[in-house]
Structures are given as C-alpha cells and as structure tokens.
PDB file of C-alpha atoms in Angstrom:
ATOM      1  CA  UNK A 134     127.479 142.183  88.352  1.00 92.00           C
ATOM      2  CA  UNK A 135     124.907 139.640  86.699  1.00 97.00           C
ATOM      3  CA  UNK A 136     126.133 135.728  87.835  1.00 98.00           C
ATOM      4  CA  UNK A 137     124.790 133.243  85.315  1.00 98.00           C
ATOM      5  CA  UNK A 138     126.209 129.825  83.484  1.00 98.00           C
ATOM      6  CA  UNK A 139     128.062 128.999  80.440  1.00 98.00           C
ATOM      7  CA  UNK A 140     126.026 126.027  78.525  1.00 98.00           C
ATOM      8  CA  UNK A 141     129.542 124.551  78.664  1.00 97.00           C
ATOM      9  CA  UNK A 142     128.679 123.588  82.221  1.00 98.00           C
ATOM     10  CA  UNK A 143     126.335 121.287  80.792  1.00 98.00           C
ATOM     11  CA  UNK A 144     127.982 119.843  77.963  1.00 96.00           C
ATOM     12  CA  UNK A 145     127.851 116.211  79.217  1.00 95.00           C
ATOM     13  CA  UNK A 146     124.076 115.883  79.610  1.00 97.00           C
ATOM     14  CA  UNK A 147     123.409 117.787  76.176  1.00 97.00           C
ATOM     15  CA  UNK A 148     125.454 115.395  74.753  1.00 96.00           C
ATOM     16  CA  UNK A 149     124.561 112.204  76.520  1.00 96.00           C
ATOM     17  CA  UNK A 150     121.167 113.589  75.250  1.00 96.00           C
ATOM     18  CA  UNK A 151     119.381 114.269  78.531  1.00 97.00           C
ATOM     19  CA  UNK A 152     119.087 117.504  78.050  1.00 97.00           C
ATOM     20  CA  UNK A 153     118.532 119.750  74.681  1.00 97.00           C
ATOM     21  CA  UNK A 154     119.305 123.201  74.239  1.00 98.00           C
ATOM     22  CA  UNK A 155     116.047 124.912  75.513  1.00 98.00           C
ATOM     23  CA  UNK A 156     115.783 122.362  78.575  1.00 98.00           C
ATOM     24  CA  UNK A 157     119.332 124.012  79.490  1.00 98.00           C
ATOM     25  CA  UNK A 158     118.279 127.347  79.193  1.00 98.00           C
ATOM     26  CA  UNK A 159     114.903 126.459  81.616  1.00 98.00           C
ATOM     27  CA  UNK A 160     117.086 124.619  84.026  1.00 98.00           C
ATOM     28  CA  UNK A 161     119.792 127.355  83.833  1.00 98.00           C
ATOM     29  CA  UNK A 162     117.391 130.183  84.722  1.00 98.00           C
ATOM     30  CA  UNK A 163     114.723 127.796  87.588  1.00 98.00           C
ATOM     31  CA  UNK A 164     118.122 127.521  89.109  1.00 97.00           C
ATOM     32  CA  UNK A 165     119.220 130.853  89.455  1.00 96.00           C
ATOM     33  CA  UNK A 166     120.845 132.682  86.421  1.00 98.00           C
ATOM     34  CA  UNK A 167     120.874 136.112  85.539  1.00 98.00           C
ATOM     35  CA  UNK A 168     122.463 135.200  82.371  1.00 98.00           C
ATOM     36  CA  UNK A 169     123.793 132.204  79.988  1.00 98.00           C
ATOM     37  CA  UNK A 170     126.637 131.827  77.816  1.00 98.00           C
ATOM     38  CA  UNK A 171     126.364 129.649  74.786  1.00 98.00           C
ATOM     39  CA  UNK A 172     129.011 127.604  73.632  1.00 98.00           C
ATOM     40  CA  UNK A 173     128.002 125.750  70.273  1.00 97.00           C
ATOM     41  CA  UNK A 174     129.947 122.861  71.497  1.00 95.00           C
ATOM     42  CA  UNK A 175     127.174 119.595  72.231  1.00 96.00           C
ATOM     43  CA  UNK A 176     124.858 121.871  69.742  1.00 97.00           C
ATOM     44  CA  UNK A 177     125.221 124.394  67.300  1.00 96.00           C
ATOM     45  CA  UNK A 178     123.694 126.767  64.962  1.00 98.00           C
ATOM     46  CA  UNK A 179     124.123 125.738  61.916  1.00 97.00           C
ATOM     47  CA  UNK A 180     124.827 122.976  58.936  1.00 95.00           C
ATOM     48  CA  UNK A 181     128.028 120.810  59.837  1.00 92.00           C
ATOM     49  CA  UNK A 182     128.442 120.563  56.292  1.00 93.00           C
ATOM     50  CA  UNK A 183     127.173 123.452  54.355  1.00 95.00           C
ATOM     51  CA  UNK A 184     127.744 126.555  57.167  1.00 94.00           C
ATOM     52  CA  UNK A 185     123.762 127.666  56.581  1.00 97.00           C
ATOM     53  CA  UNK A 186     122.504 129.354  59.826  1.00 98.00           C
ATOM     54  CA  UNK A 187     119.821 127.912  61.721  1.00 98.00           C
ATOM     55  CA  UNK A 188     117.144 130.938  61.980  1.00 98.00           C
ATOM     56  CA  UNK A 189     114.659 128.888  63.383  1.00 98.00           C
ATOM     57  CA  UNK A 190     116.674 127.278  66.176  1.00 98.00           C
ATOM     58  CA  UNK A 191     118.302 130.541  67.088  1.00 98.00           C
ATOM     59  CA  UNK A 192     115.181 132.171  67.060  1.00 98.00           C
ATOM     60  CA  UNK A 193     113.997 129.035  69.482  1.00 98.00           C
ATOM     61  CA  UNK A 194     116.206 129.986  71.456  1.00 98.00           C
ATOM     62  CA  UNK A 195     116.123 133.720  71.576  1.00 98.00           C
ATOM     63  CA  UNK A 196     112.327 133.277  72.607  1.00 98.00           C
ATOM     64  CA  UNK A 197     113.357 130.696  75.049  1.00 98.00           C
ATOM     65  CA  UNK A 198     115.828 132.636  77.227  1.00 98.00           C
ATOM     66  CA  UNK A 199     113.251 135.751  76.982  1.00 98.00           C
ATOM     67  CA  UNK A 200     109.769 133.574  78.657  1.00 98.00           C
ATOM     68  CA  UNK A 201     112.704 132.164  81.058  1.00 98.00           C
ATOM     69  CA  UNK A 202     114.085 135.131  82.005  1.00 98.00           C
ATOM     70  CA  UNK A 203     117.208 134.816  81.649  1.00 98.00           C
ATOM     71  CA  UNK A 204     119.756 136.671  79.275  1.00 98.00           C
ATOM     72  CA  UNK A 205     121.959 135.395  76.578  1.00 98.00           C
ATOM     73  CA  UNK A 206     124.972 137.684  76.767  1.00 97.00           C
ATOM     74  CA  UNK A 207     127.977 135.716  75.376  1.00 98.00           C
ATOM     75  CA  UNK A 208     128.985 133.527  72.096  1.00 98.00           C
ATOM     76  CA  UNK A 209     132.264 131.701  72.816  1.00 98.00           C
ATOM     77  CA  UNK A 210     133.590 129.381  70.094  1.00 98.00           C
ATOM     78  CA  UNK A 211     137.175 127.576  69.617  1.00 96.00           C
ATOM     79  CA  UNK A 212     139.735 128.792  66.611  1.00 97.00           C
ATOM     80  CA  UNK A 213     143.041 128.455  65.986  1.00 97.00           C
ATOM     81  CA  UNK A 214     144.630 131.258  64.463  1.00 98.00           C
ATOM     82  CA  UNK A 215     148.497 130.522  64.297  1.00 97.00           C
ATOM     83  CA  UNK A 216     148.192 128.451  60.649  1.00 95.00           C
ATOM     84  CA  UNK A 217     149.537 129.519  57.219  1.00 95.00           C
ATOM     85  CA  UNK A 218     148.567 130.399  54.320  1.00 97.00           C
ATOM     86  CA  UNK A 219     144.849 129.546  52.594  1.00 97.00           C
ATOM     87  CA  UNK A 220     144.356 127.517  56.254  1.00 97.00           C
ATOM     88  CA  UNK A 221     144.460 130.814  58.337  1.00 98.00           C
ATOM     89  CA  UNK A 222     142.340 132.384  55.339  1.00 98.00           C
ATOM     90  CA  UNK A 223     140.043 129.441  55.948  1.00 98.00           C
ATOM     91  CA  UNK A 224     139.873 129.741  59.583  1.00 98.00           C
ATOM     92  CA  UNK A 225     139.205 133.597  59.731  1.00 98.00           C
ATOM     93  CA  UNK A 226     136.338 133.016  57.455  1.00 98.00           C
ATOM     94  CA  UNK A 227     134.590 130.315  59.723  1.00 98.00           C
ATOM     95  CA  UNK A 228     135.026 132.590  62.612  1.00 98.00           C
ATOM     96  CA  UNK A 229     133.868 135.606  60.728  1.00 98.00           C
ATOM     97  CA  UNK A 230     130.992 133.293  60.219  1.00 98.00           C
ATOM     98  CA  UNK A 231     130.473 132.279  64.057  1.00 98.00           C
ATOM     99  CA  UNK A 232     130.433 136.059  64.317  1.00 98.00           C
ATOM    100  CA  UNK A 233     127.284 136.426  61.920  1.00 98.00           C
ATOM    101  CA  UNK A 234     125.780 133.612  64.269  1.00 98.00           C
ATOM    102  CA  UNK A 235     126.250 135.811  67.248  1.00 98.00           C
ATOM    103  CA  UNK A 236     125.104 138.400  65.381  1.00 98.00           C
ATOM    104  CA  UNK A 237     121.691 136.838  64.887  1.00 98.00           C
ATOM    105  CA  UNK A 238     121.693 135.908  68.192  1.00 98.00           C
ATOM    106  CA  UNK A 239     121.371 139.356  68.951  1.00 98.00           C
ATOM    107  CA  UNK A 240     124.449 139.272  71.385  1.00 98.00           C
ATOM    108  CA  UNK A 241     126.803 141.923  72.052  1.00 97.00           C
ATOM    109  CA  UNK A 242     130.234 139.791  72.783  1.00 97.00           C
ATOM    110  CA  UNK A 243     131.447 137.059  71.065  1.00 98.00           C
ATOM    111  CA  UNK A 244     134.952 135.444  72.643  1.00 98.00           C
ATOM    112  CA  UNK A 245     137.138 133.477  70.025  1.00 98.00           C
ATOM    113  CA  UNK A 246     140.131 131.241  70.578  1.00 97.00           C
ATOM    114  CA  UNK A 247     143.572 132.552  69.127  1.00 97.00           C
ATOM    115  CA  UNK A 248     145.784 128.917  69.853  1.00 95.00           C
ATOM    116  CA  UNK A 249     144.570 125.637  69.863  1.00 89.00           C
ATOM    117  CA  UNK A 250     144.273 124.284  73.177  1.00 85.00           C
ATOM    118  CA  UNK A 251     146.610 121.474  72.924  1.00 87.00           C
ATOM    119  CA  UNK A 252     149.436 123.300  71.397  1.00 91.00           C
ATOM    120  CA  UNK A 253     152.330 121.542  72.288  1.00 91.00           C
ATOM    121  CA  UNK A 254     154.366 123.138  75.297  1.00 91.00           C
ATOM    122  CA  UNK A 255     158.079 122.965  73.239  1.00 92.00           C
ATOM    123  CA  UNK A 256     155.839 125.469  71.018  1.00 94.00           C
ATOM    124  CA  UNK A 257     154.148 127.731  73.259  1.00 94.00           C
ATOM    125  CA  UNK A 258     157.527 129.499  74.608  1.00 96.00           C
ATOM    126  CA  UNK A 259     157.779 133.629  74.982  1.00 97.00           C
ATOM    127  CA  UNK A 260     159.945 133.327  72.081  1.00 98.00           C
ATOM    128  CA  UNK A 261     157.221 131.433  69.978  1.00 97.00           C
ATOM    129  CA  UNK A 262     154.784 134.173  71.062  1.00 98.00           C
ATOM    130  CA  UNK A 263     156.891 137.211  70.068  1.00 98.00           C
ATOM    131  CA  UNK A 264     157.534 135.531  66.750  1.00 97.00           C
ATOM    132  CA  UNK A 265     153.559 134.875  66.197  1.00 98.00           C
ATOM    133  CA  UNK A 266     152.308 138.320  67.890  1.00 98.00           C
ATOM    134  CA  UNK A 267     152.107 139.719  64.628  1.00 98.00           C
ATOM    135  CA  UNK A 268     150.002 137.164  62.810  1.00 97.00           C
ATOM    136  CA  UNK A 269     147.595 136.728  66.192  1.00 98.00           C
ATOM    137  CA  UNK A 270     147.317 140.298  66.087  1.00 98.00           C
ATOM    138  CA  UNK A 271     146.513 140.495  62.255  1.00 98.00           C
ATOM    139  CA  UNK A 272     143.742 137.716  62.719  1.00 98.00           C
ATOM    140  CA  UNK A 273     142.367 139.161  65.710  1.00 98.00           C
ATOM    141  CA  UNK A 274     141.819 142.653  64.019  1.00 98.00           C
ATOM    142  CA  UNK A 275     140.116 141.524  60.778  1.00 98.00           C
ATOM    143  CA  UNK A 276     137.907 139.417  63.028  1.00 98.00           C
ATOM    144  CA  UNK A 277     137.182 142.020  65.432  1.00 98.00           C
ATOM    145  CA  UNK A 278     136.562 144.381  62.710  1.00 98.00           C
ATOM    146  CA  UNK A 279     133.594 142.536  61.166  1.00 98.00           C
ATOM    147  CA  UNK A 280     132.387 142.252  64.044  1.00 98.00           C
ATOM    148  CA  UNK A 281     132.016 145.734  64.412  1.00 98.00           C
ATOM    149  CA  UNK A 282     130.193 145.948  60.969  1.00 98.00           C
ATOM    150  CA  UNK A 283     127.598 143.550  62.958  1.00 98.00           C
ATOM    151  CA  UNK A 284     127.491 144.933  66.234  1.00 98.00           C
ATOM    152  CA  UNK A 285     129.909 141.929  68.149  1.00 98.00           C
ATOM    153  CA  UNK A 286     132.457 142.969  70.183  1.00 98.00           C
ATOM    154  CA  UNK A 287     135.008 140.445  69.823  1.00 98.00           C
ATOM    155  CA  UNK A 288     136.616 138.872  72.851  1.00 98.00           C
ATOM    156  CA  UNK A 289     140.185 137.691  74.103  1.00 98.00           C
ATOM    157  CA  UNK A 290     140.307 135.093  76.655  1.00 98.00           C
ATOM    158  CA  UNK A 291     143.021 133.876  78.937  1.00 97.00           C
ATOM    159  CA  UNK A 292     142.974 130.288  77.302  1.00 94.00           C
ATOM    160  CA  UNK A 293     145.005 127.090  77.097  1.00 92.00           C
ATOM    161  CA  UNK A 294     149.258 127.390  77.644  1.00 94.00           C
ATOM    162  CA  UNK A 295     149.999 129.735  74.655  1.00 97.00           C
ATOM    163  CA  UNK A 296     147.708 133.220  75.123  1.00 97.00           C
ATOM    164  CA  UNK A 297     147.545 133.283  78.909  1.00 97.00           C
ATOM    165  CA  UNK A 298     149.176 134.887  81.468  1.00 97.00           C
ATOM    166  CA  UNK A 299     148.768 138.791  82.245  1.00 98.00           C
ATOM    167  CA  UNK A 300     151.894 139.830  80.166  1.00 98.00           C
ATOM    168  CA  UNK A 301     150.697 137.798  77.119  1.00 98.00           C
ATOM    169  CA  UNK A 302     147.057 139.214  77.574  1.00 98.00           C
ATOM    170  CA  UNK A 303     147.801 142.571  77.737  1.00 98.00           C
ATOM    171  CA  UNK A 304     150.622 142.626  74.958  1.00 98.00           C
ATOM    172  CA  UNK A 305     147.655 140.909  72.598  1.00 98.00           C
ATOM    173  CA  UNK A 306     145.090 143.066  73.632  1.00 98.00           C
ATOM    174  CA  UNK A 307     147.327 146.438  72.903  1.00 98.00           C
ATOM    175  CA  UNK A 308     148.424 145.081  69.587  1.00 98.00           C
ATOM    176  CA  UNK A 309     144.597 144.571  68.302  1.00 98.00           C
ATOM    177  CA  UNK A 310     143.441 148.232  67.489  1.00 93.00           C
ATOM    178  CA  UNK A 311     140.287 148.284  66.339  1.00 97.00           C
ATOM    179  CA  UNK A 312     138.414 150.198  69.100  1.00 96.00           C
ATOM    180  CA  UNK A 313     136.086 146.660  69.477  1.00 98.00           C
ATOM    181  CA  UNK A 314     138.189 143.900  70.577  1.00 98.00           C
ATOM    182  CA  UNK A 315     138.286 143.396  75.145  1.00 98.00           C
ATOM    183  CA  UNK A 316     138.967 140.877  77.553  1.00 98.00           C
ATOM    184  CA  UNK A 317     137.051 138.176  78.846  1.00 98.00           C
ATOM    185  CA  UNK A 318     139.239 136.980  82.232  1.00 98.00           C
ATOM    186  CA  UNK A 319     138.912 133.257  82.933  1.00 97.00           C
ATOM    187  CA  UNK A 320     139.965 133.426  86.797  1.00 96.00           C
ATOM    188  CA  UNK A 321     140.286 130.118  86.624  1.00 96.00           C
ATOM    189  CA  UNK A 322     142.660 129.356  84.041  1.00 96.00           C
ATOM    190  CA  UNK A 323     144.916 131.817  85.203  1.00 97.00           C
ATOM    191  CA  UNK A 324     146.350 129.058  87.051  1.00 96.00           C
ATOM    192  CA  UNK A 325     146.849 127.062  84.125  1.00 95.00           C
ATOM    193  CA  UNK A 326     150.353 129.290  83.529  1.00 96.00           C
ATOM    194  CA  UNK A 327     151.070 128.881  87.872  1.00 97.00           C
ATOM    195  CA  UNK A 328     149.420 132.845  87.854  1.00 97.00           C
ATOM    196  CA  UNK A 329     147.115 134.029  90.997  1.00 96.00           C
ATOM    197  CA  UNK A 330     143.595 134.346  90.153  1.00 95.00           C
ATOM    198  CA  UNK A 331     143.291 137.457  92.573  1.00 95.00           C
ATOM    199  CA  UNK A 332     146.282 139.366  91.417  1.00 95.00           C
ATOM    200  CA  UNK A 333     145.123 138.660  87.488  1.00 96.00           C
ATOM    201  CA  UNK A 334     141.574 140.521  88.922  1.00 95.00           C
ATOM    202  CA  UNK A 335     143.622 143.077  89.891  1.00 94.00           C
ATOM    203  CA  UNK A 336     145.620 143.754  86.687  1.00 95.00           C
ATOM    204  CA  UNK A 337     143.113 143.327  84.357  1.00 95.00           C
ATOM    205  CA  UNK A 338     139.675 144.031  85.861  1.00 94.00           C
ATOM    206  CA  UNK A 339     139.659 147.496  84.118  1.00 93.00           C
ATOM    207  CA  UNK A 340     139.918 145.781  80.850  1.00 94.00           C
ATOM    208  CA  UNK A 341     137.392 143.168  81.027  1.00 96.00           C
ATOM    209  CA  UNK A 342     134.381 142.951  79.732  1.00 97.00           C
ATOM    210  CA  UNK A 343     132.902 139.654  80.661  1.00 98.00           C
ATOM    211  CA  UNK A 344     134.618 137.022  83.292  1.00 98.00           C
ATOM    212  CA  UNK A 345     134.171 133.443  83.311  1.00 98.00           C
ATOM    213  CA  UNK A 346     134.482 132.079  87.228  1.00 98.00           C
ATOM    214  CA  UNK A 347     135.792 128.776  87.772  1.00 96.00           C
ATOM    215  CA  UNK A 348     137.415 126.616  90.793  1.00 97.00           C
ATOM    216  CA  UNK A 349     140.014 123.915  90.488  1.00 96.00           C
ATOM    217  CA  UNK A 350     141.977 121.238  92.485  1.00 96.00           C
ATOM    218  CA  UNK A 351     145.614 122.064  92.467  1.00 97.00           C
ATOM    219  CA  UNK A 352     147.747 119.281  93.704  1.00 95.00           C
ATOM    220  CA  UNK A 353     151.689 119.088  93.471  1.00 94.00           C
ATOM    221  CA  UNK A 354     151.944 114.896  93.597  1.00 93.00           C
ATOM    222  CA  UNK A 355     150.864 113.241  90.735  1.00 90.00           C
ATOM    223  CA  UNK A 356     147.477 112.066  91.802  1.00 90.00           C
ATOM    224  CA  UNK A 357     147.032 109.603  89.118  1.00 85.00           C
ATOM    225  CA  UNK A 358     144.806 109.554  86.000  1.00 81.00           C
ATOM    226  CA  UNK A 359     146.704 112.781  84.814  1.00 79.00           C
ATOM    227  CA  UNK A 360     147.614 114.150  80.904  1.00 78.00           C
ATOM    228  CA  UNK A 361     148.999 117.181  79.958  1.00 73.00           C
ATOM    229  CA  UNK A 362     145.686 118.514  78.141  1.00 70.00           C
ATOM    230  CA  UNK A 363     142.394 116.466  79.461  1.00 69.00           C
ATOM    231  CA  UNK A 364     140.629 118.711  81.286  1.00 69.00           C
ATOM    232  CA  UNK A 365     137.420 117.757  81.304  1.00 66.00           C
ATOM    233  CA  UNK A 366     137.117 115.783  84.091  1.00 67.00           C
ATOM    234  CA  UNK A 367     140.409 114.923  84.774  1.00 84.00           C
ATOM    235  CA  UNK A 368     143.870 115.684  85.960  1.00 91.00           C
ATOM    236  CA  UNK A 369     145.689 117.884  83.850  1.00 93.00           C
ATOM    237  CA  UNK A 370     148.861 119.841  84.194  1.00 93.00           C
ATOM    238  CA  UNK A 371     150.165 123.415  84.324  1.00 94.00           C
ATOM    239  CA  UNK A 372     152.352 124.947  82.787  1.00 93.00           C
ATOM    240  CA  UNK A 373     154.962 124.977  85.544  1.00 93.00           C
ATOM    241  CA  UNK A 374     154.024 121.111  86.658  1.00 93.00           C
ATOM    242  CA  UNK A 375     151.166 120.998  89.097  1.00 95.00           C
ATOM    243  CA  UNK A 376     147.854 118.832  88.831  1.00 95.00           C
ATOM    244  CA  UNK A 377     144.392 120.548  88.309  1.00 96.00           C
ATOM    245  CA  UNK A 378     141.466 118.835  88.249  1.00 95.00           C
ATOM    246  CA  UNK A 379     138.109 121.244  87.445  1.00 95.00           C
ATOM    247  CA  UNK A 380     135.845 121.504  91.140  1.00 97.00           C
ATOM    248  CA  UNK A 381     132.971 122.369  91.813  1.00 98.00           C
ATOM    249  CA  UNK A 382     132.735 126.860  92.353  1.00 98.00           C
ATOM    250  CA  UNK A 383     134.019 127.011  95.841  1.00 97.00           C
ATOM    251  CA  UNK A 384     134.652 123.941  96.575  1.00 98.00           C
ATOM    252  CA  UNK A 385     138.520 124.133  95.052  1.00 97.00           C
ATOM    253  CA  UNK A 386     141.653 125.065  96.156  1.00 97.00           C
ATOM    254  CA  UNK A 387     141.397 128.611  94.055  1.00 97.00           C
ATOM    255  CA  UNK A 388     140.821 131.679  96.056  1.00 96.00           C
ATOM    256  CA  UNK A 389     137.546 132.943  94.761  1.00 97.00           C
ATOM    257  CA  UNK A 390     136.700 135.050  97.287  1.00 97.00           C
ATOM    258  CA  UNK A 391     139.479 137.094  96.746  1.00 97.00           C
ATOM    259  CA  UNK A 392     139.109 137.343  93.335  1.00 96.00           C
ATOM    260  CA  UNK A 393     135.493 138.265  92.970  1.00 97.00           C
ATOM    261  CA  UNK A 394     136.729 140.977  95.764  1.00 96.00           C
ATOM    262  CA  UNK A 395     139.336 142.119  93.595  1.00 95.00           C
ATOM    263  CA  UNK A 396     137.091 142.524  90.441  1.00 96.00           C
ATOM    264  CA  UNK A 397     134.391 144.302  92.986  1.00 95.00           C
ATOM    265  CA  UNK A 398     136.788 146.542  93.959  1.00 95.00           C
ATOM    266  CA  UNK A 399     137.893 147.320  90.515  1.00 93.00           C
ATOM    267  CA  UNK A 400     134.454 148.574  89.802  1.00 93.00           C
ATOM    268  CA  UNK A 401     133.636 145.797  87.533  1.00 95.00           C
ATOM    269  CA  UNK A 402     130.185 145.757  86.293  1.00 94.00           C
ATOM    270  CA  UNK A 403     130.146 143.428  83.794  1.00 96.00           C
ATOM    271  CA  UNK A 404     128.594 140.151  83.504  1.00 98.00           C
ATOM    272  CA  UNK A 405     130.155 136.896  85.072  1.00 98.00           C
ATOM    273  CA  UNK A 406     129.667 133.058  83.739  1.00 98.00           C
ATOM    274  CA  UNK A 407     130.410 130.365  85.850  1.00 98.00           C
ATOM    275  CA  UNK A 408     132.257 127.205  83.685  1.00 97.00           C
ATOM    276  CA  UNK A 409     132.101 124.097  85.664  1.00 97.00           C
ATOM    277  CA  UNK A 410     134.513 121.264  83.886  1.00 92.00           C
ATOM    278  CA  UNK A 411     135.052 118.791  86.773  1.00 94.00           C
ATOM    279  CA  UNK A 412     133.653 115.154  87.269  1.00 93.00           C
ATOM    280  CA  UNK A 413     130.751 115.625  89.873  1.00 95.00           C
ATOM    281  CA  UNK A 414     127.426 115.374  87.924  1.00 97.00           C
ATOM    282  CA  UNK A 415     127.124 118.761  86.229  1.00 97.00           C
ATOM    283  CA  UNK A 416     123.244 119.717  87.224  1.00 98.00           C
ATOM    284  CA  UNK A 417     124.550 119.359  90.701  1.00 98.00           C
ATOM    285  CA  UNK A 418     127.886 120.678  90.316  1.00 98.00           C
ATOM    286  CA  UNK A 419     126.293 123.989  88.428  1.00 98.00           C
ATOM    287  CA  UNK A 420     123.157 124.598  90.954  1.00 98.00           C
ATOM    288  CA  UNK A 421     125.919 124.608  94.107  1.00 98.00           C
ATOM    289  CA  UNK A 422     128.117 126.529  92.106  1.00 98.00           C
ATOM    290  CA  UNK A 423     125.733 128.914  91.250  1.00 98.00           C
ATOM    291  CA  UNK A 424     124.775 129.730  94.672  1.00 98.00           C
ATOM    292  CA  UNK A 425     128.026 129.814  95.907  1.00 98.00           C
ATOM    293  CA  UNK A 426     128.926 132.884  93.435  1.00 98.00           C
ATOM    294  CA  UNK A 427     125.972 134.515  94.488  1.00 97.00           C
ATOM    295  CA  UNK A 428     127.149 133.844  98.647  1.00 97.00           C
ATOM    296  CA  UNK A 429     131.073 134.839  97.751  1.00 97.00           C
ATOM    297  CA  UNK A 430     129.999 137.984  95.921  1.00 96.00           C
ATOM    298  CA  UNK A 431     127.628 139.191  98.603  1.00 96.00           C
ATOM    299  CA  UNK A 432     130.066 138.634 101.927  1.00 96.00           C
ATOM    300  CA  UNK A 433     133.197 140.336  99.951  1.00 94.00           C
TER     301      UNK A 433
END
C-alpha cells in the first residue's frame, strides 16, 4: 500500500494563495508521499466559463509530480446526479468532461459524487434511495462507460448522508455494470451514517480500489459552533446525532489502527490518500498525519 495526500488537505493555503498547485505537489512529496490526489477544488483545469482544458497546466503538473517523485493516482470531483431532465443531461456531460481531464492527466481512477453533499436529511431516507437507485445507477453507468473509452476507471465513494453506508455502497456498486466502475472507501466518513470504520474495511476491502484515510472528533454533547453540513473545520453532525469535527490522522477518536489492519488483512494493495478537513493549520496537520499512517500501517 502507497500512503500519500489528497490536495484537498491543502485547500485552505491554495486558496488563501500561499501555496499554488506545483508548490503543493513539492511540499506533498519533501514531506513524505508516495502519491497525491487532486481535487480541482482551490484550482482547476480548465476555463470556468468556456470548459477548454488546460494542456499546459496539466502538463505542468504532470512534469511536476514526475522531478518530485511523487505519483498522481486519483481525480476526485463533486456531482450531483439525482436532477431531472436536461439538468441531469447537463450534469453527466460536465462530468464526462472532468473524465477527459483525468484522462489527460494520464490517471487511471477518477471518483465522482452521485448526491450533493448537503442533501437535506427528510430526503436522504432508504425509501428515497430505493426510489432513486435506478436513475444513480443509469448516471453512474454512462459515466463509467466513457470512461472506459478513455482509460478512467470511475469511482464510488462513501460520501455525504445519502450514498453511504455499506448496504447503500454495495447495492450501488452491483447495480452499475459496466466492468469499470469500483469503490473508493472513505474510512472516515463511514461515521458520518454512525457505521464503524473497521467493520466497513472489513466488508468492503475486496472491492476497493483506492481508500481515502481520515480521523475525526466524535462527541455526543453539543460542543458548540455545530451545523448539520460544515465540515470543514467545524462541528458537524451525523446522521444518527453525534458531533464530528475533522482531526488531525491519529489524533481522533476513530480507530485507525484497526482499520488500516482490517484493509491489510484483506490483502488490499491499493493506494491510500490521507484527507485532512479539521481546523489545525493544514501543512502541520498533513506532515503529522502523514507520518502517523506510515507508523499505524507498519505496527498493525
């Protein structure tokens, strides 16, 4: 298993610009890396306004990662694909288009949203995902078929209140069958649904292809400062009712260790990106997190 960081990690320095794209992918590899995820979030890869790609940038960065030594493995970009109509047509097309980007990129795996993260709860019920399975299922496939005319995998992830939880997961992934569509496991938002990190590893380490590691705080008392969907920094609720707050890898109330055992003991060899979303400052928060995957995974 390769340990690395998502650029999401960094988000708030590319942003606050104290950092550009190609300074994260130095830092990211001088402070341990195997491999980066990119998540077009505080940059991106093409025209806001007319969809051209950025060649030159992507190329940039290609050559970047390459004298760093460090991999680019993973694409992961938001979508919401439970609309109607000419707006679902519309949104399959912009993803099929993130796909070409990752395409260019010359990566393997690109992971797409299916829900919107802020879905409300009243609509995120089992009954509300039986209804929709069919028109997830229907995006998923035509996405995850171009991909496979460009050489993407595409990528399911345990995300948000609406496609997560190991029942949801696995009925999504089954219904997609295209021979090119797998799992990226978020350990970490597991909990976001009141599921067990560990026993997730356990169900659906066989499946995955890529897993992002994370850590939160879990608190049942309202510790103040809390919403149902900031989580970037903040207190944010489950789906059953408890607090999370994003931590620092290891430094949480999640049991990493016996995750990262559970997906060793699978026999998963795939590659692992650490998404830090807490409030510590994030070069600090990512360099102990970093080593801190590295420690876990060699003492399990």
């Amino acid at each position: 298993m390769r340990i690395g960081l998502s650029s999401y990690s960094l988000d708030r320095l590319i942003k606050a610009g104290q950092m550009n794209l190609m300074e994260a992918i130095d830092w990211t590899a001088k402070n341990g890396a195997e491999v980066m995820e990119l998540v077009p979030f505080a940059f991106r890869f093409d025209d806001r306004d007319t969809g051209k790609i950025d060649l030159d940038l992507i190329g940039r960065a290609r050559r970047r990662a390459a004298d760093a030594g460090i991999s680019l493995v993973n694409y992961s970009v938001l979508a919401n694909l439970l609309q109607e109509g000419e707006a679902q047509e519309r949104e399959i097309a912009r993803v099929c288009h993130e796909v070409d980007i990752a395409a260019e990129l010359d990566l393997k795996q690109m992971r797409h949203d299916i829900s919107a993260f802020r879905r409300p709860m009243d609509q995120s019920t089992q009954a509300d995902f039986d209804r929709l399975l069919p028109v997830m299922a229907d995006a998923a496939a035509r996405i995850s078929e171009h991909g496979k005319k460009r050489g993407v995998m595409t990528l399911l992830e345990n995300h948000g209140f609406f496609v997560n939880g190991c029942d949801r997961v696995e009925r999504l992934l089954d219904a997609v069958d295209t021979g090119n569509y797998g799992l990226l496991l978020d350990t970490g938002n597991i909990i976001c649904v009141d599921e067990d990190p560990a026993a997730a590893a356990v169900r659906l380490a066989k499946r995955c292809v890529m897993v992002h590691l994370k850590d939160f705080y879990v608190r049942t008392r309202d510790p103040g400062d809390a919403s149902q969907f900031d989580c970037a920094g903040q207190w944010f609720r489950s789906r059953g009712g408890k607090y999370l707050r994003g931590a620092i890898l290891g430094q949480g109330d999640l049991d990493v260790p016996a995750a990262l055992k559970a997906l060793k003991d699978a026999g998963f060899q795939g590659d692992i990106a650490i998404e830090f979303e807490g409030m510590e400052e994030p070069r600090l928060a990512s360099a102990v997190s970093l080593m801190n995957a590295r420690r876990i995974l060699d003492a399990v």
